[in-house]
PDB file of C-alpha atoms in Angstrom:
ATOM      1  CA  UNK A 227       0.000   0.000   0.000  1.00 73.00           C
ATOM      2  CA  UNK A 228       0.887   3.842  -0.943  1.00 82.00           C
ATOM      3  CA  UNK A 229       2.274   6.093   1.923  1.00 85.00           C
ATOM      4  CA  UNK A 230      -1.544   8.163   0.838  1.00 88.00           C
ATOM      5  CA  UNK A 231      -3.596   4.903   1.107  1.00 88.00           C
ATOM      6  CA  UNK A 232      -2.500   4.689   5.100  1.00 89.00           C
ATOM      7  CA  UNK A 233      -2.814   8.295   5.508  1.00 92.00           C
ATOM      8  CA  UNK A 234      -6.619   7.733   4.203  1.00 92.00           C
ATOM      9  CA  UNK A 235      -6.966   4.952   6.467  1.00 91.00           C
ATOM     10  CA  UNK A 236      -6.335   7.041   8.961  1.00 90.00           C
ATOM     11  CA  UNK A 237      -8.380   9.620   8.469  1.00 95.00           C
ATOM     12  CA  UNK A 238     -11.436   7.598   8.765  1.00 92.00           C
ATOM     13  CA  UNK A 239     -10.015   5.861  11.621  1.00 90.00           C
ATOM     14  CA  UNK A 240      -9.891   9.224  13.241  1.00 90.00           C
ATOM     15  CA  UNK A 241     -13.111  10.203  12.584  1.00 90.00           C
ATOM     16  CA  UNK A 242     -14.844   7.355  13.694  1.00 84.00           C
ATOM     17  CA  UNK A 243     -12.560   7.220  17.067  1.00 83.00           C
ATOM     18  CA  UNK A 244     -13.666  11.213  17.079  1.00 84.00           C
ATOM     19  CA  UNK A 245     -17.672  11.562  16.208  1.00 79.00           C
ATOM     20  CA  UNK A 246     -19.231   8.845  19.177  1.00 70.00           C
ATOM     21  CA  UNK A 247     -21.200  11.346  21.604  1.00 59.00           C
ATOM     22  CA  UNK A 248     -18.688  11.511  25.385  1.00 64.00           C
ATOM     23  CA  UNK A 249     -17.644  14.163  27.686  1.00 63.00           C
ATOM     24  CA  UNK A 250     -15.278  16.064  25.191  1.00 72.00           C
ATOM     25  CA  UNK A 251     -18.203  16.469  22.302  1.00 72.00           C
ATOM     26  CA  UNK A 252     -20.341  17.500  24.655  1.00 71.00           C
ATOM     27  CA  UNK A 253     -17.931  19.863  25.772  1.00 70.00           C
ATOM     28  CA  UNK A 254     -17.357  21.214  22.553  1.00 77.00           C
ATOM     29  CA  UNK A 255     -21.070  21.384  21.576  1.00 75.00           C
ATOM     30  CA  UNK A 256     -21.957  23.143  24.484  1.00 69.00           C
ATOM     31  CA  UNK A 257     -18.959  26.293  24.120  1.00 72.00           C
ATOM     32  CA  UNK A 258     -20.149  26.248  20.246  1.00 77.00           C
ATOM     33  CA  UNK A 259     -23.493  26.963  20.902  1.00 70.00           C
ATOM     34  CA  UNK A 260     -22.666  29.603  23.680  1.00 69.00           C
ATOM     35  CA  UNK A 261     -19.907  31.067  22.454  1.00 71.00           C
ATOM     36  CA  UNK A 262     -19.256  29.776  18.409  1.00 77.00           C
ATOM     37  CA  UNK A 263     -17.022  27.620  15.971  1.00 86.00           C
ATOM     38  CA  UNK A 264     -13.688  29.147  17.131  1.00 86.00           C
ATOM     39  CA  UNK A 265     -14.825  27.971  20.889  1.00 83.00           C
ATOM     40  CA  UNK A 266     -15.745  24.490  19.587  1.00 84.00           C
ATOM     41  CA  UNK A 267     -12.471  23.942  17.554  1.00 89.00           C
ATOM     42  CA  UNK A 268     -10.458  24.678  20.514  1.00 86.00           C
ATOM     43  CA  UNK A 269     -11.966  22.826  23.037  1.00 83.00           C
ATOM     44  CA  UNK A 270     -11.607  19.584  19.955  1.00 87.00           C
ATOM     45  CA  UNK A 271      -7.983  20.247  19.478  1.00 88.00           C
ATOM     46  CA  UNK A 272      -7.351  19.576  23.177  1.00 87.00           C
ATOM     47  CA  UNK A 273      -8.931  16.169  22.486  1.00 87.00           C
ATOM     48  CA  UNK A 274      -6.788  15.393  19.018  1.00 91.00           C
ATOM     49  CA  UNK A 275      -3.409  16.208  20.928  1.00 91.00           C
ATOM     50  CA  UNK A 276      -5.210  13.085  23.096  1.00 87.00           C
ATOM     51  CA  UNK A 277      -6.136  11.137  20.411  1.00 88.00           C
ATOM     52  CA  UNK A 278      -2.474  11.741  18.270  1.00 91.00           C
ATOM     53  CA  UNK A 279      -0.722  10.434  21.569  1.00 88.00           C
ATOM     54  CA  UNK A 280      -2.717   7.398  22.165  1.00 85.00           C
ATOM     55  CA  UNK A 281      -2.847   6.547  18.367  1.00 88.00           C
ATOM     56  CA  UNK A 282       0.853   6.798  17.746  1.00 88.00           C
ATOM     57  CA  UNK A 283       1.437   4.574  20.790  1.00 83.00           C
ATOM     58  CA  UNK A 284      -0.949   2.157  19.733  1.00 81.00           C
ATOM     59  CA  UNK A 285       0.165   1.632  15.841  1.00 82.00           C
ATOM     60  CA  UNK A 286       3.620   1.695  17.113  1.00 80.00           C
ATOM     61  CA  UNK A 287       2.789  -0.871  20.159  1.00 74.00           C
ATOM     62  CA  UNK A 288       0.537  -3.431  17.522  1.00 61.00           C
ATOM     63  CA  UNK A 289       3.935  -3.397  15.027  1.00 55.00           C
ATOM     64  CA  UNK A 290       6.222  -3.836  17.995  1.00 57.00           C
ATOM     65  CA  UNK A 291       3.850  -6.811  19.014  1.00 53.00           C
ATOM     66  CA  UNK A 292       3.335  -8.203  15.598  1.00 51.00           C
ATOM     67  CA  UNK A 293       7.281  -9.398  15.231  1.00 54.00           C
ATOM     68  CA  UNK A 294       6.390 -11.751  17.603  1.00 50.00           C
ATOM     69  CA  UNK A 295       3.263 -13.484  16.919  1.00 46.00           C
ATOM     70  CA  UNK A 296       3.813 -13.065  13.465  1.00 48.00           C
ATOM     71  CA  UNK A 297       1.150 -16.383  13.021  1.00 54.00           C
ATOM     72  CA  UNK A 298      -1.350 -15.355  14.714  1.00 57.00           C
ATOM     73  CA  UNK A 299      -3.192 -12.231  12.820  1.00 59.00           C
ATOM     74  CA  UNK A 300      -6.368 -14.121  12.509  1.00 68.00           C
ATOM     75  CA  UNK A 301      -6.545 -14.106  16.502  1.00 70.00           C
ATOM     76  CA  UNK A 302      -5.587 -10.133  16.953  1.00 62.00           C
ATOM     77  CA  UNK A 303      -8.150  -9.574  14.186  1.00 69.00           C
ATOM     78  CA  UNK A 304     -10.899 -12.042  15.777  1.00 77.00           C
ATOM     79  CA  UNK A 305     -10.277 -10.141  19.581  1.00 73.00           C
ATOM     80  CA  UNK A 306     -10.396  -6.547  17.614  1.00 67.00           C
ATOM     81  CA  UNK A 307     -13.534  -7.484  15.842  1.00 74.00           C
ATOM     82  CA  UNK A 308     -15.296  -8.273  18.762  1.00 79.00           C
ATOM     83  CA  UNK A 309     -14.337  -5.264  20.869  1.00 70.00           C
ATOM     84  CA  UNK A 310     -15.538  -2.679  17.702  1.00 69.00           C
ATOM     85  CA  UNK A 311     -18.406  -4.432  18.368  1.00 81.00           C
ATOM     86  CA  UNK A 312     -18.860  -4.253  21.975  1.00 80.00           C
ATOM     87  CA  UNK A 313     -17.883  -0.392  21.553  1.00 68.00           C
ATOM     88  CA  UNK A 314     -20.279   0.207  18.818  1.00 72.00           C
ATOM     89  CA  UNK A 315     -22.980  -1.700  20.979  1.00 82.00           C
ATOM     90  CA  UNK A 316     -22.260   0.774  23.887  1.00 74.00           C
ATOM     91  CA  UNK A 317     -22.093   3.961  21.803  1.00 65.00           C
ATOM     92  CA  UNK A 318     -25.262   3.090  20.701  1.00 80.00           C
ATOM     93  CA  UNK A 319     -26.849   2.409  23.797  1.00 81.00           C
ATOM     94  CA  UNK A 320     -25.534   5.545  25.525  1.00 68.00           C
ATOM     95  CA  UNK A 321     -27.909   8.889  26.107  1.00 66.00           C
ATOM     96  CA  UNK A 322     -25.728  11.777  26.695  1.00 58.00           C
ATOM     97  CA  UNK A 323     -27.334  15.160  27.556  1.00 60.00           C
ATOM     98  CA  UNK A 324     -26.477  18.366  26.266  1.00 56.00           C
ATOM     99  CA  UNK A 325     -27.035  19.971  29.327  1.00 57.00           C
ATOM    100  CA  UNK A 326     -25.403  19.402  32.473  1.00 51.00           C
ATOM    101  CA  UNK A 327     -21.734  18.595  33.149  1.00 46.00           C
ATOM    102  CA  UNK A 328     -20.419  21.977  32.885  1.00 45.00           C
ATOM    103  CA  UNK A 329     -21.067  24.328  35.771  1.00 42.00           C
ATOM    104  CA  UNK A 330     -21.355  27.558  32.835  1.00 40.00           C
ATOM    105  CA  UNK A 331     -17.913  29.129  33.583  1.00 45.00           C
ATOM    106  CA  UNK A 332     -15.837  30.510  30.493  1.00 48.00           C
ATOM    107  CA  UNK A 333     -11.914  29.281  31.008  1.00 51.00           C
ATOM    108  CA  UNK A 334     -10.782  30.671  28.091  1.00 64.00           C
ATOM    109  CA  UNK A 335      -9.605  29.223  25.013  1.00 66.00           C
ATOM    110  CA  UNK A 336      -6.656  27.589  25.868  1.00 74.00           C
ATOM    111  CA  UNK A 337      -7.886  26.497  29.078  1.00 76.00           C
ATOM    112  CA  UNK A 338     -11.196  24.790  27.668  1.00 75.00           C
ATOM    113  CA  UNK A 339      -8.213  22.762  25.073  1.00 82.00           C
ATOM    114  CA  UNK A 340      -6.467  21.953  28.158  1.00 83.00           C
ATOM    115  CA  UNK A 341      -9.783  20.499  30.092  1.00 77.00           C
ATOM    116  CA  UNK A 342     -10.396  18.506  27.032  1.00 77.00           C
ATOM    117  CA  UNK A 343      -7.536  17.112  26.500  1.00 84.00           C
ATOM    118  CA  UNK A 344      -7.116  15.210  30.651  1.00 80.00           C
ATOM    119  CA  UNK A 345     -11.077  14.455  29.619  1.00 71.00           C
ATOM    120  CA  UNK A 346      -9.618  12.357  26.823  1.00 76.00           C
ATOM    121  CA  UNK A 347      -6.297  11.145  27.747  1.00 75.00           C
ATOM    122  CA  UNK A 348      -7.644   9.684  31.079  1.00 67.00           C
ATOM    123  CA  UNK A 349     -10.515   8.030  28.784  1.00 64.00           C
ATOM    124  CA  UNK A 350      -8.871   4.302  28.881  1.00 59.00           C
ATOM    125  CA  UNK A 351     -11.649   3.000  26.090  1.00 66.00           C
ATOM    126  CA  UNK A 352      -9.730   5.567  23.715  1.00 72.00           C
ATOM    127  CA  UNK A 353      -6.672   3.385  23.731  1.00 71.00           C
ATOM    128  CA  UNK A 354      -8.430   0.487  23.562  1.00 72.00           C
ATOM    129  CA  UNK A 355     -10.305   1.583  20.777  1.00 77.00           C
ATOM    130  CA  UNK A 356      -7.367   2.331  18.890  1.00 81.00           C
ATOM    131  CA  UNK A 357      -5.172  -0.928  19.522  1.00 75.00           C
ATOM    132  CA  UNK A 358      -8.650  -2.944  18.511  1.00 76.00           C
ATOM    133  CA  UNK A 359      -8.589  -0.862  15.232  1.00 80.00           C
ATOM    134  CA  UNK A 360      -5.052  -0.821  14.340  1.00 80.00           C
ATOM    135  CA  UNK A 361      -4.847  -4.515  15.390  1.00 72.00           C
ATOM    136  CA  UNK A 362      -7.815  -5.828  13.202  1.00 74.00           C
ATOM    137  CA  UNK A 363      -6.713  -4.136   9.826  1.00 78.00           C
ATOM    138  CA  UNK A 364      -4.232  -7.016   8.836  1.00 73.00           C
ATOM    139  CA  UNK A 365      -2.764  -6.225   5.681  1.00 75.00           C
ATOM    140  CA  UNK A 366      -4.404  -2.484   5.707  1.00 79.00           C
ATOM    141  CA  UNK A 367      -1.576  -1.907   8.384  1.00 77.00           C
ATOM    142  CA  UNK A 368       1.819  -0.160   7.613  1.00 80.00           C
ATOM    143  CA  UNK A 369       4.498  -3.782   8.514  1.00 74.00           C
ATOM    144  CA  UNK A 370       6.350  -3.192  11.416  1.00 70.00           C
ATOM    145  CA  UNK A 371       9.582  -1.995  10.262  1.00 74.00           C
ATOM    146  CA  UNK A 372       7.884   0.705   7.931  1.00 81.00           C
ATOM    147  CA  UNK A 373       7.924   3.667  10.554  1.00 80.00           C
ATOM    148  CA  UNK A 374       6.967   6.018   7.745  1.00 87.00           C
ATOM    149  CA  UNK A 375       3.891   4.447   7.408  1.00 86.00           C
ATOM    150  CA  UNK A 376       3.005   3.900  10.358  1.00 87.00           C
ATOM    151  CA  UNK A 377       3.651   8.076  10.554  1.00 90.00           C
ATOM    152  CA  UNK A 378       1.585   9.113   8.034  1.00 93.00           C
ATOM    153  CA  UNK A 379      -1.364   6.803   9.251  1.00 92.00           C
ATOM    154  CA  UNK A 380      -0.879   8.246  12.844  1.00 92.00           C
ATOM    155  CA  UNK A 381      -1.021  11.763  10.397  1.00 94.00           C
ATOM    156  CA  UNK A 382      -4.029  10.978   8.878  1.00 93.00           C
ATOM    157  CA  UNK A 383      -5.610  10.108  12.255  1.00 93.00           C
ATOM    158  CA  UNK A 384      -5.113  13.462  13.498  1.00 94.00           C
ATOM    159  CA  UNK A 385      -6.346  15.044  10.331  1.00 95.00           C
ATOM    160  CA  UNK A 386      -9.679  13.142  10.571  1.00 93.00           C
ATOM    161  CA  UNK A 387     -10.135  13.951  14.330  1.00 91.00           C
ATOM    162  CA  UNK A 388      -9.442  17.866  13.101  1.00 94.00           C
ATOM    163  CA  UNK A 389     -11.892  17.721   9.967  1.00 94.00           C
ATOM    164  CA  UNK A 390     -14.624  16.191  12.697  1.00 91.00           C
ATOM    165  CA  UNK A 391     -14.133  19.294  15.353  1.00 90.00           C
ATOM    166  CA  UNK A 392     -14.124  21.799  12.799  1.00 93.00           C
ATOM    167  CA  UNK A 393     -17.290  20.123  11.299  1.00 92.00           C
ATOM    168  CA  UNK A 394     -19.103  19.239  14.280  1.00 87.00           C
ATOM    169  CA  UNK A 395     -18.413  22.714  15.326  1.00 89.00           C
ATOM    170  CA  UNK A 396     -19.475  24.779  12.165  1.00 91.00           C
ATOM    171  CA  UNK A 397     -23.133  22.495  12.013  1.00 87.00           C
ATOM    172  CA  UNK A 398     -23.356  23.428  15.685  1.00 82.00           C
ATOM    173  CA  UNK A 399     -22.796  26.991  14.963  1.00 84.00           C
ATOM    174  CA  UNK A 400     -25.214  26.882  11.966  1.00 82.00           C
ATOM    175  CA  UNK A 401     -27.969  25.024  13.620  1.00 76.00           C
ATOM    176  CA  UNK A 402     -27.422  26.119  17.589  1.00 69.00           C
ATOM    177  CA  UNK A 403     -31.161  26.392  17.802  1.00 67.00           C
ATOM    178  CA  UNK A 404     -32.245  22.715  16.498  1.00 71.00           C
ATOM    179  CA  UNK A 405     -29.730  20.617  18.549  1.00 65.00           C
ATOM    180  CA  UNK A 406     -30.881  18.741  21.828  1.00 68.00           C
ATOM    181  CA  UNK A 407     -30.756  15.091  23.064  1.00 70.00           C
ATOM    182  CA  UNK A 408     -32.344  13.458  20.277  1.00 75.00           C
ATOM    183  CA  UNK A 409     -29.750  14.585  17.832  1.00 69.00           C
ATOM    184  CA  UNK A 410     -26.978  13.450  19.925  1.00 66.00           C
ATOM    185  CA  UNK A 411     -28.728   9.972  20.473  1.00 75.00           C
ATOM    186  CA  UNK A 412     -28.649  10.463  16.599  1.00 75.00           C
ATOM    187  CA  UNK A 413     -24.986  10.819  15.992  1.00 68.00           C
ATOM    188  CA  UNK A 414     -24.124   8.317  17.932  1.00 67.00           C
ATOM    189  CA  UNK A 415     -26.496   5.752  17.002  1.00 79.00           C
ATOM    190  CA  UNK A 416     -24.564   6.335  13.371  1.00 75.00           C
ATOM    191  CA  UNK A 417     -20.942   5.726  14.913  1.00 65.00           C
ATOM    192  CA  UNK A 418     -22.307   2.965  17.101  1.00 72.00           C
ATOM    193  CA  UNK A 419     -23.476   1.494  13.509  1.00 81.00           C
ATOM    194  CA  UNK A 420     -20.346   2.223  11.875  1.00 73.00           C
ATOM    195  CA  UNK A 421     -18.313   0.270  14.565  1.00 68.00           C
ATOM    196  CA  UNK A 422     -20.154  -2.347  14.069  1.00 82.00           C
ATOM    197  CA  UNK A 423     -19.892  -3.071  10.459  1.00 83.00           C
ATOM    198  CA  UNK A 424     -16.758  -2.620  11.054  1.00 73.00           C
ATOM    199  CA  UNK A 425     -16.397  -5.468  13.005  1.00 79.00           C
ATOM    200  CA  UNK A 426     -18.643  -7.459  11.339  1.00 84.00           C
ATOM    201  CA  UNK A 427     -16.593  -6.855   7.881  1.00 82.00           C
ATOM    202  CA  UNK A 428     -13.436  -7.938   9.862  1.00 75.00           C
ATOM    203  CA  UNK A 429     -15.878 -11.787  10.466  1.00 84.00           C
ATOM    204  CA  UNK A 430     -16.891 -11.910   6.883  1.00 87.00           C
ATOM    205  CA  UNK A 431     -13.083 -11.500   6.119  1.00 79.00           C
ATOM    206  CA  UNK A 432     -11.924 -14.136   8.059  1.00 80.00           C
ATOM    207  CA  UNK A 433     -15.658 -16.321   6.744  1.00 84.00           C
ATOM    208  CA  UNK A 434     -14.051 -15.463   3.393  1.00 81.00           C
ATOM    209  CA  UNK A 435     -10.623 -16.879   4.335  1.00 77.00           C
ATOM    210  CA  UNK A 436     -11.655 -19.946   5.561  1.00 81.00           C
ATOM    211  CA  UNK A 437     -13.775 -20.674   2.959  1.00 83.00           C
ATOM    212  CA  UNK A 438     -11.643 -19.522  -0.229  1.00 75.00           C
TER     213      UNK A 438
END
């Protein structure tokens, strides 16, 4: 695969790690409805600086791991199926509220980022979420001796997790008078879905496998 193909990969993998409904989107919702996109996008990049440090350790750890059980991709990718599917299952299942869990004081720009990033780097699941990805893409992952690879995937990650604050932010900015619960039960009833396919994909793969 092209050094662009991982950095695509990446990019979704961000965004789906990104969109499911927690603390830090709520977080950011709630300062781009009071106080606009620029408020949003900060309080997201907190998160990314979160999400670049756990994914980089995670692609980095799975290679590291992989010289070693070199025979045994069908188990990491059986174990990583099942846990995109336990996620998706409990993203969709959650109800988070738009209101409550911020007691309405303005910390500033920089100190909102801040919040949002120990929100998301003391979020265990994120990690886990990452190493069940990166570990369940097989042959869609960068070998573990190409570091440049395994870079511009990491890249790509960050780029998606960017493209979903600054969109989440501008639709909250454009529609701050239509969002409540139900449309966060919405958005994460779709990443709850997508999670799931994913997983399921990763069975019919391995259904295919057997069978071919």
């Amino acid at each position: 695969m092209t050094f662009l193909e991982y950095a695509v990969i990446g990019f979704f993998i961000g965004i789906i790690t990104t969109a499911p409904v927690g603390p830090v989107n709520i977080m950011a919702i709630q300062h781009a409805v009071r106080s606009g996109f620029r408020h949003g996008v900060f309080v997201g990049l907190g998160a990314v600086v979160a999400d670049t440090l756990y994914a980089t350790a995670a692609i980095f750890g799975v290679s590291a791991v992989t010289r070693f059980i070199e025979g045994q991709f069908d188990l990491i990718e059986i174990v990583g199926g099942a846990l995109l599917i336990i996620f998706g299952l409990k993203i969709w299942n959650s109800h988070p509220h738009l209101n409550g869990g911020d007691d309405g004081k303005e910390h500033g720009f920089w100190g909102d980022a801040t919040a949002a990033f120990f929100m998301a780097i003391t979020n265990p699941g994120t990690i886990l979420a990452f190493i069940a990805i990166f570990g369940s893409l097989g042959d869609w992952r960068p070998d573990h001796d190409n570091y440049f690879g395994s870079l511009m995937m990491v890249a790509g990650v960050t780029a998606g997790a960017c493209s979903w604050w600054v969109f989440i932010s501008a639709t909250v900015t454009h529609f701050r008078s239509r969002i409540d619960d139900a449309w966060l039960d919405r958005a994460n009833h779709i990443a709850g879905a997508i999670l799931m396919i994913f997983g399921g994909l990763i069975y019919l793969k391995l259904a295919y496998d057997l069978i071919r």
